[in-house]
Coordinates of C-alpha atoms and ligand atoms in Angstrom, one line a residue:
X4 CA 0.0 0.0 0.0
X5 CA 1.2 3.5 -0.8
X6 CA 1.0 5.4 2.7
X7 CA 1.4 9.0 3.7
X8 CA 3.7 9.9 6.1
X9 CA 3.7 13.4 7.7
X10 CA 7.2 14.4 9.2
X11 CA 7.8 17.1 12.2
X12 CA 11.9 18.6 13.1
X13 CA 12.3 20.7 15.9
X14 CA 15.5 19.2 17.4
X15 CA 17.0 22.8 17.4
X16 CA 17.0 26.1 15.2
X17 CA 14.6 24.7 12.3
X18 CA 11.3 24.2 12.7
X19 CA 10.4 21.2 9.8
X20 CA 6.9 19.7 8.3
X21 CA 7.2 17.4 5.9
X22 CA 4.8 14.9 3.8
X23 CA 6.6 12.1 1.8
X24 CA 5.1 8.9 0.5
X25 CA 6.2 5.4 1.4
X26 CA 7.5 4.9 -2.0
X27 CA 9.6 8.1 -1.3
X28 CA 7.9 11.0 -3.2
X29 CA 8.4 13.9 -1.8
X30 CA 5.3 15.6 -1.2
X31 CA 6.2 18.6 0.6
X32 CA 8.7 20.1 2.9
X33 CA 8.5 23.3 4.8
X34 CA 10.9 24.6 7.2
X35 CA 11.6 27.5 8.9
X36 CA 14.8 28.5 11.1
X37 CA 14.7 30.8 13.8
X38 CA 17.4 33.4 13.5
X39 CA 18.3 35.3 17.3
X40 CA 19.0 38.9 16.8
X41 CA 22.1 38.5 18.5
X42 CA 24.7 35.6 19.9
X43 CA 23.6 32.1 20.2
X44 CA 20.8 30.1 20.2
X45 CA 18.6 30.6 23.1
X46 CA 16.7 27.3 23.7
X47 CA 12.9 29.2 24.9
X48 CA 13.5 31.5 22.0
X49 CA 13.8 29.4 19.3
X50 CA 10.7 26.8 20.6
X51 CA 8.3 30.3 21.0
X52 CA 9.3 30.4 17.2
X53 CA 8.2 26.9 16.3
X54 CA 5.2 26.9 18.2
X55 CA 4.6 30.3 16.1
X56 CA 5.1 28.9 13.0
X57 CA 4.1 25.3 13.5
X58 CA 0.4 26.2 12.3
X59 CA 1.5 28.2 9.3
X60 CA 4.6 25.2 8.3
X61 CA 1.1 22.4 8.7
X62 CA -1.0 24.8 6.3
X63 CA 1.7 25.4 3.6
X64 CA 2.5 21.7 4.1
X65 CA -1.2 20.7 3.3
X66 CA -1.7 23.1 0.3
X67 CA 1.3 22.0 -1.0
X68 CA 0.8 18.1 -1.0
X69 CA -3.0 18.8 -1.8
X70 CA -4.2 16.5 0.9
X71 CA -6.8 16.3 3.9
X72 CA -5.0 15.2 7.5
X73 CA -7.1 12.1 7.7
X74 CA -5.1 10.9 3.9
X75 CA -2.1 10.4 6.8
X76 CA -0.8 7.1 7.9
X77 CA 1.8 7.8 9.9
X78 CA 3.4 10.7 11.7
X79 CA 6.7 10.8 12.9
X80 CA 8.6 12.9 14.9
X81 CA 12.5 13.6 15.9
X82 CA 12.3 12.8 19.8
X83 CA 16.2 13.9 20.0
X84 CA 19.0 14.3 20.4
X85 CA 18.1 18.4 20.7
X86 CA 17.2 20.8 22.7
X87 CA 14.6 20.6 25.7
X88 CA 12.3 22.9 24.8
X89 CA 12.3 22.7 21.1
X90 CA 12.0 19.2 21.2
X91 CA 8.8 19.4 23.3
X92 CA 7.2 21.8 21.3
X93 CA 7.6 19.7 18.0
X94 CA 6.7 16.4 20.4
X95 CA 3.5 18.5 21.3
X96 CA 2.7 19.3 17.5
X97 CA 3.2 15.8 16.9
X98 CA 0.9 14.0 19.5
X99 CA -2.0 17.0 19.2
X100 CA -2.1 15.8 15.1
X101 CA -2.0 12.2 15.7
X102 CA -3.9 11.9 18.5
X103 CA -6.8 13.9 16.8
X104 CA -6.8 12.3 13.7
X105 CA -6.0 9.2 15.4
X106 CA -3.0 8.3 13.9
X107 CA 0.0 6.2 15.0
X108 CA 3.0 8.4 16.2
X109 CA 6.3 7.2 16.5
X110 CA 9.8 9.0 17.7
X111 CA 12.8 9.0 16.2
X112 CA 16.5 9.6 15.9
X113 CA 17.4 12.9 14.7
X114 CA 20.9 11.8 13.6
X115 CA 19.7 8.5 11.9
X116 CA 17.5 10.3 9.5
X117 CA 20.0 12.3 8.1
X118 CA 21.5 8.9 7.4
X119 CA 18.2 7.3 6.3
X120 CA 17.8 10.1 3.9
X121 CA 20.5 9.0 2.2
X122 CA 19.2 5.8 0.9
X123 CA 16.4 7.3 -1.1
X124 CA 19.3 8.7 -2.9
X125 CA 20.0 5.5 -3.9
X126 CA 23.0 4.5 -1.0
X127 CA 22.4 1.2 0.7
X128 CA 24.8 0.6 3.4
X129 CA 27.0 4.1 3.5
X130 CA 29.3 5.8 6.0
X131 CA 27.1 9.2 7.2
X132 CA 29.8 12.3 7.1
X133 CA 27.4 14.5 9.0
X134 CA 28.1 17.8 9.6
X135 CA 25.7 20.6 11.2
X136 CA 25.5 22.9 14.0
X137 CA 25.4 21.2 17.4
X138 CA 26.3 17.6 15.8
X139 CA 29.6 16.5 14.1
X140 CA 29.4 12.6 13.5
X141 CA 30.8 10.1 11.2
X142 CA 28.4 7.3 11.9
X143 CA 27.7 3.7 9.7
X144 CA 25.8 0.2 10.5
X145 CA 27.3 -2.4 12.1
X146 CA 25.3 -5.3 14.4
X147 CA 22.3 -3.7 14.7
X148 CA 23.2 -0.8 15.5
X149 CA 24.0 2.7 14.0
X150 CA 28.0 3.0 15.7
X151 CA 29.7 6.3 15.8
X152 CA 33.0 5.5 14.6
X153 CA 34.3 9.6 15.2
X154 CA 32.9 12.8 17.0
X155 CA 33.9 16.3 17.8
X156 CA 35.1 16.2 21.6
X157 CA 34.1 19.9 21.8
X158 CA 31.9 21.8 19.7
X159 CA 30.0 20.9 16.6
X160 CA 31.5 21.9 13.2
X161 CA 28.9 24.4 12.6
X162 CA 28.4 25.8 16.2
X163 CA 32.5 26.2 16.1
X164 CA 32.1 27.7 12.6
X165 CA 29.1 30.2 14.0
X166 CA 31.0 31.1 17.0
X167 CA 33.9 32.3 14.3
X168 CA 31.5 34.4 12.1
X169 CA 29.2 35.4 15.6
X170 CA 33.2 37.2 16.9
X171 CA 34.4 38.6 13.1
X172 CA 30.8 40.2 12.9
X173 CA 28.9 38.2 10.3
X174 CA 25.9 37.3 12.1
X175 CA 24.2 34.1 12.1
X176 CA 24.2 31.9 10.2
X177 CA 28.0 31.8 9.9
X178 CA 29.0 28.8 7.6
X179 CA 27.4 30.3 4.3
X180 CA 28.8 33.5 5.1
X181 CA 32.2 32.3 5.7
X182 CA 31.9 30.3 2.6
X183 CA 31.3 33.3 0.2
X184 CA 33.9 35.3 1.9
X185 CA 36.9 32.2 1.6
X186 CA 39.1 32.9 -1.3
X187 CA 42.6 32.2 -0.1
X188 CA 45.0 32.0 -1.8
X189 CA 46.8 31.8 0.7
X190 CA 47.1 28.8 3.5
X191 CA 47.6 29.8 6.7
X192 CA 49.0 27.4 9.7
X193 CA 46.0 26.6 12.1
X194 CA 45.7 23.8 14.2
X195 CA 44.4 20.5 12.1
X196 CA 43.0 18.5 15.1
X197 CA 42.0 14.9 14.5
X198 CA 42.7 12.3 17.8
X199 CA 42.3 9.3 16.9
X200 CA 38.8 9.3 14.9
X201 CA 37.8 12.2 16.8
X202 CA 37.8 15.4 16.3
X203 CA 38.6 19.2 18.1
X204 CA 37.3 21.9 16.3
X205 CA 37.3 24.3 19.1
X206 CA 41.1 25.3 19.5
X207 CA 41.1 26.0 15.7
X208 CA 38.0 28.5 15.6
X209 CA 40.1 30.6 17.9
X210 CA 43.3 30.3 16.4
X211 CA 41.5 31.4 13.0
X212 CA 40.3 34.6 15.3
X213 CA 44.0 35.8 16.6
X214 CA 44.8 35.2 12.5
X215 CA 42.1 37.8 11.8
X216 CA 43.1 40.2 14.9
X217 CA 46.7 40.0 13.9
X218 CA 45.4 41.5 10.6
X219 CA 45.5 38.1 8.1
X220 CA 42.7 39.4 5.3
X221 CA 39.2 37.4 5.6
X222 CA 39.7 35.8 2.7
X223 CA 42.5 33.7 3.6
X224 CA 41.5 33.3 7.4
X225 CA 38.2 31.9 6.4
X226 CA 39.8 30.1 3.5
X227 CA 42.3 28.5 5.9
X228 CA 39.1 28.1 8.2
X229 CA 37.7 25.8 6.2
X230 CA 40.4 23.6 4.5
X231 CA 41.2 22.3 7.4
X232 CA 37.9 21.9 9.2
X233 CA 36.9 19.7 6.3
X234 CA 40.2 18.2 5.6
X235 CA 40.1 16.9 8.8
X236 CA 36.0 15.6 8.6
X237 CA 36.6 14.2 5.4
X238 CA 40.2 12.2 6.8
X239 CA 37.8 10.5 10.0
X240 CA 35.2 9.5 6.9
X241 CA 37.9 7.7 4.9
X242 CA 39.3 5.9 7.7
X243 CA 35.6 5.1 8.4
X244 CA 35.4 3.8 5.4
X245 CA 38.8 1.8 5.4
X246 CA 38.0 0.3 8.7
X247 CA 34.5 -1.1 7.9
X248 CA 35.0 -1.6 4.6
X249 CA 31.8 0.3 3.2
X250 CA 31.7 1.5 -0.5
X251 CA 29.3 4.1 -0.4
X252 CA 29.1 7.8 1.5
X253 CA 26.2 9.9 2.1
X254 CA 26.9 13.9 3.7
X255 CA 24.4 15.3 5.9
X256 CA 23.7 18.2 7.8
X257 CA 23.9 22.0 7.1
X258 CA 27.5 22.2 6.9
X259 CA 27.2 19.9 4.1
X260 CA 25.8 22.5 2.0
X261 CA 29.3 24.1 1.5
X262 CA 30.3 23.7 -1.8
X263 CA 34.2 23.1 -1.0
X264 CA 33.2 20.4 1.4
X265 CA 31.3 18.9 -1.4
X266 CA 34.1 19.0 -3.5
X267 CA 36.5 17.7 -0.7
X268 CA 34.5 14.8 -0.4
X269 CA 33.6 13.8 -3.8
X270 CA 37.8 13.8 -4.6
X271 CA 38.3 11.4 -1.4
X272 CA 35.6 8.8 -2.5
X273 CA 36.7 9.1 -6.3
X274 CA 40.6 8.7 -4.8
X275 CA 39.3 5.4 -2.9
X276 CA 36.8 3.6 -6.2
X277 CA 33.7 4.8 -3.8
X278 CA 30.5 6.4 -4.0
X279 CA 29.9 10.0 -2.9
X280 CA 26.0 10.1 -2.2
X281 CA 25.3 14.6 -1.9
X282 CA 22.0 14.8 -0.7
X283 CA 20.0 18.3 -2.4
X284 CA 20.8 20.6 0.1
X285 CA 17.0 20.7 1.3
X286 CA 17.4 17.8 2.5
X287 CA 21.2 17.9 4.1
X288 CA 20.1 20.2 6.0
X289 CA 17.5 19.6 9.2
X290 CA 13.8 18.8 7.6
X291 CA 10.6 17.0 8.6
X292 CA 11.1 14.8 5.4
X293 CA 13.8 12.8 6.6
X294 CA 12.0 12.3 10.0
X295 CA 9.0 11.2 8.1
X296 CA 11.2 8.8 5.7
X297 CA 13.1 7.2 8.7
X298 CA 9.8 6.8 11.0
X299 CA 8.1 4.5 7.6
X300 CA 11.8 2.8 7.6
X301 CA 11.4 2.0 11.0
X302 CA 7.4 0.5 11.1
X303 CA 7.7 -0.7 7.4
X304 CA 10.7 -3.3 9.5
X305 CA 10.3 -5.0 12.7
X306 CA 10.3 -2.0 15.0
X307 CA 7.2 -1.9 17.4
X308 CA 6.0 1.5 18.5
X309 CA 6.3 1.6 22.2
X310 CA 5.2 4.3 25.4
X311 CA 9.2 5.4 24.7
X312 CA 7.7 6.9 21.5
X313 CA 6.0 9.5 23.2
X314 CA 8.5 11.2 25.2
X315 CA 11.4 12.8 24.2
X316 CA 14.9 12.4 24.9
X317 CA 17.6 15.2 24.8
X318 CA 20.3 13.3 24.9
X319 CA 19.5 10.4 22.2
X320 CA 22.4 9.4 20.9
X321 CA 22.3 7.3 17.5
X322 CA 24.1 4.4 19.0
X323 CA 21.2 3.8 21.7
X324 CA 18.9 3.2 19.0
X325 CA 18.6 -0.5 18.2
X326 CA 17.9 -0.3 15.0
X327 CA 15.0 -3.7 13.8
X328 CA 14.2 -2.8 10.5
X329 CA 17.2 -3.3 8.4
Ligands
LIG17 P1 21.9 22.0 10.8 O1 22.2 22.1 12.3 O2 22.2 20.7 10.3 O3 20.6 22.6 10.4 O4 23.0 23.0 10.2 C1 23.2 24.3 10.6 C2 24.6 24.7 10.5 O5 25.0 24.6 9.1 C3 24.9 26.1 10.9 O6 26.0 26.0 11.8 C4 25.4 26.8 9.6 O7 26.3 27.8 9.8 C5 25.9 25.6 8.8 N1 25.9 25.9 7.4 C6 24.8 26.1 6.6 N2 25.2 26.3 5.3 C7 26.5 26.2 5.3 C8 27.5 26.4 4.2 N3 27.2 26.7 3.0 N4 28.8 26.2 4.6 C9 29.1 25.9 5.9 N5 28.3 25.8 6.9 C10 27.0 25.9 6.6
LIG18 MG1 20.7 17.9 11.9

């Protein structure tokens, strides 16, 4: 049977609705990010903005797909990892549509649908490279579970990548901004920080800053910036990829809309005979489409929607997720 499954994001900034069909058309997907006026994200902010715009991202949603509610099957919700209150809002969204239309809700793993999303591009067992804000993962299958095989032991690539732009005066978001701006041509010496498969981004964000104070140009500080923040993503996803043996990867996340990254990657999988799946960037980046696509993945397989499906869970992290429908 073709079934309709209605998506809902709200681990952090964006706030997502999506429709897709089981057979993976995409029906419609509305997001909508919440931008502070100044600094950081603040966590009550940016959930007063998806419970704003939840009703208006449903509508559009609707129109777009040209469908009634009671045409869904399924919806599906990201129950973490994320921030409290944003996840709760989006949790709230979730249960007041399928309890009213009495539909069956089920929660899932934000990180694992950016993976999941990857195999309606065609991938079937990749490495994820995934790269946004708060998260910075290289993640891939292996007995039954999703197993991070490498992690940022500070910040995120984006946050780090944010908190540059945030101190040089771009303004948020900071990643496209310091991707117009990074021309080189020069390369300057900043710390390239992989430990073992993990990785610091932290200590290079600020040496990039002293580079700019001590009067480098932008160009080449943002240039430098970003060679080696995705030189050094891209060399813990090849040794993913050595160690498990896996043929195909898939980028996710926001970062993963940077052109240069693109490019990085695609000349590491075409060096090592393997396939570069680049998601379009609507969907690298966070969106209730992916949440609905993993949520059918999950009860199209052998997972059984539990109480746990209700609540949501800050701290989620892919490898708790024991993963029944592959
Ligand atoms: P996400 O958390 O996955 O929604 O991604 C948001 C992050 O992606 C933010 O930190 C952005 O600065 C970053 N980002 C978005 N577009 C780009 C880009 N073109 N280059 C680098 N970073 C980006
Ligand atoms: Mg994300």
């Amino acid at each position: 049977m073709n079934s309709i499954i209605l998506g809902i994001e709200s681990t952090a900034h964006t706030a997502g609705v999506g429709i897709i069909t089981s057979e993976g058309k995409i029906l419609s997907n509305q997001r909508s990010m919440y931008i502070p006026e100044e600094g950081g994200i603040h966590p009550r902010e940016a959930a007063r903005h998806h419970s704003d715009i939840f009703p208006v991202l449903f509508d559009k949603a609707f129109k777009e797909a040209n469908l009634k509610p009671s045409e869904i099957s399924l919806v599906s919700y990201a129950r973490g990892p994320g921030l409290g209150p944003c996840l709760r809002t989006g949790a709230t969204a979730a249960r007041a549509f399928a309890y009213s239309h009495e539909i069956p809700l089920i929660g899932v793993n934000h990180c694992v649908a950016h993976l999941e999303i990857g195999l309606l591009e065609g991938a079937t067992d990749p490495v994820l490279l995934y790269l946004s804000g708060a998260n910075t993962q290289v993640i891939a299958y292996a007995s039954e579970k999703y197993r991070v095989f490498g992690e940022t032991i500070d910040i995120g690539i984006g946050n780090g990548l944010d908190k540059f732009a945030r101190e040089a005066g771009m303004g948020f978001p900071g990643g496209p901004k310091i991707e117009k701006l990074a021309k080189g041509p020069e390369l300057l010496d900043l710390p390239y920080s992989v430990k073992g498969m993990d990785m610091a981004f932290s200590g290079l964000m600020t040496a990039a800053k002293s580079k700019l104070d001590s009067g480098h140009p932008i160009e080449t500080v943002t240039y430098s910036l970003q060679e080696n923040a995705f030189a050094m993503s891209c060399e813990v996803a090849e040794r993913a990829l050595a160690h498990t043996g896996k043929t195909e990867l898939v980028l996710g996340g926001g970062v993963a809309c940077n052109e240069r990254l693109r490019e990085m990657a695609t000349i590491m999988t075409e060096e090592r005979g393997v396939k570069c799946f680049i998601p379009s960037k609507d969907l690298c980046v966070d969106n209730g489409v992916m949440i609905g696509w993993l949520g059918y993945q999950m009860v199209n397989g052998d997972y059984k929607i539990t109480e746990e499906d209700n609540r949501v869970h800050q701290k989620y992290r892919t490898d708790m997720v024991e993963v029944t429908w592959r």
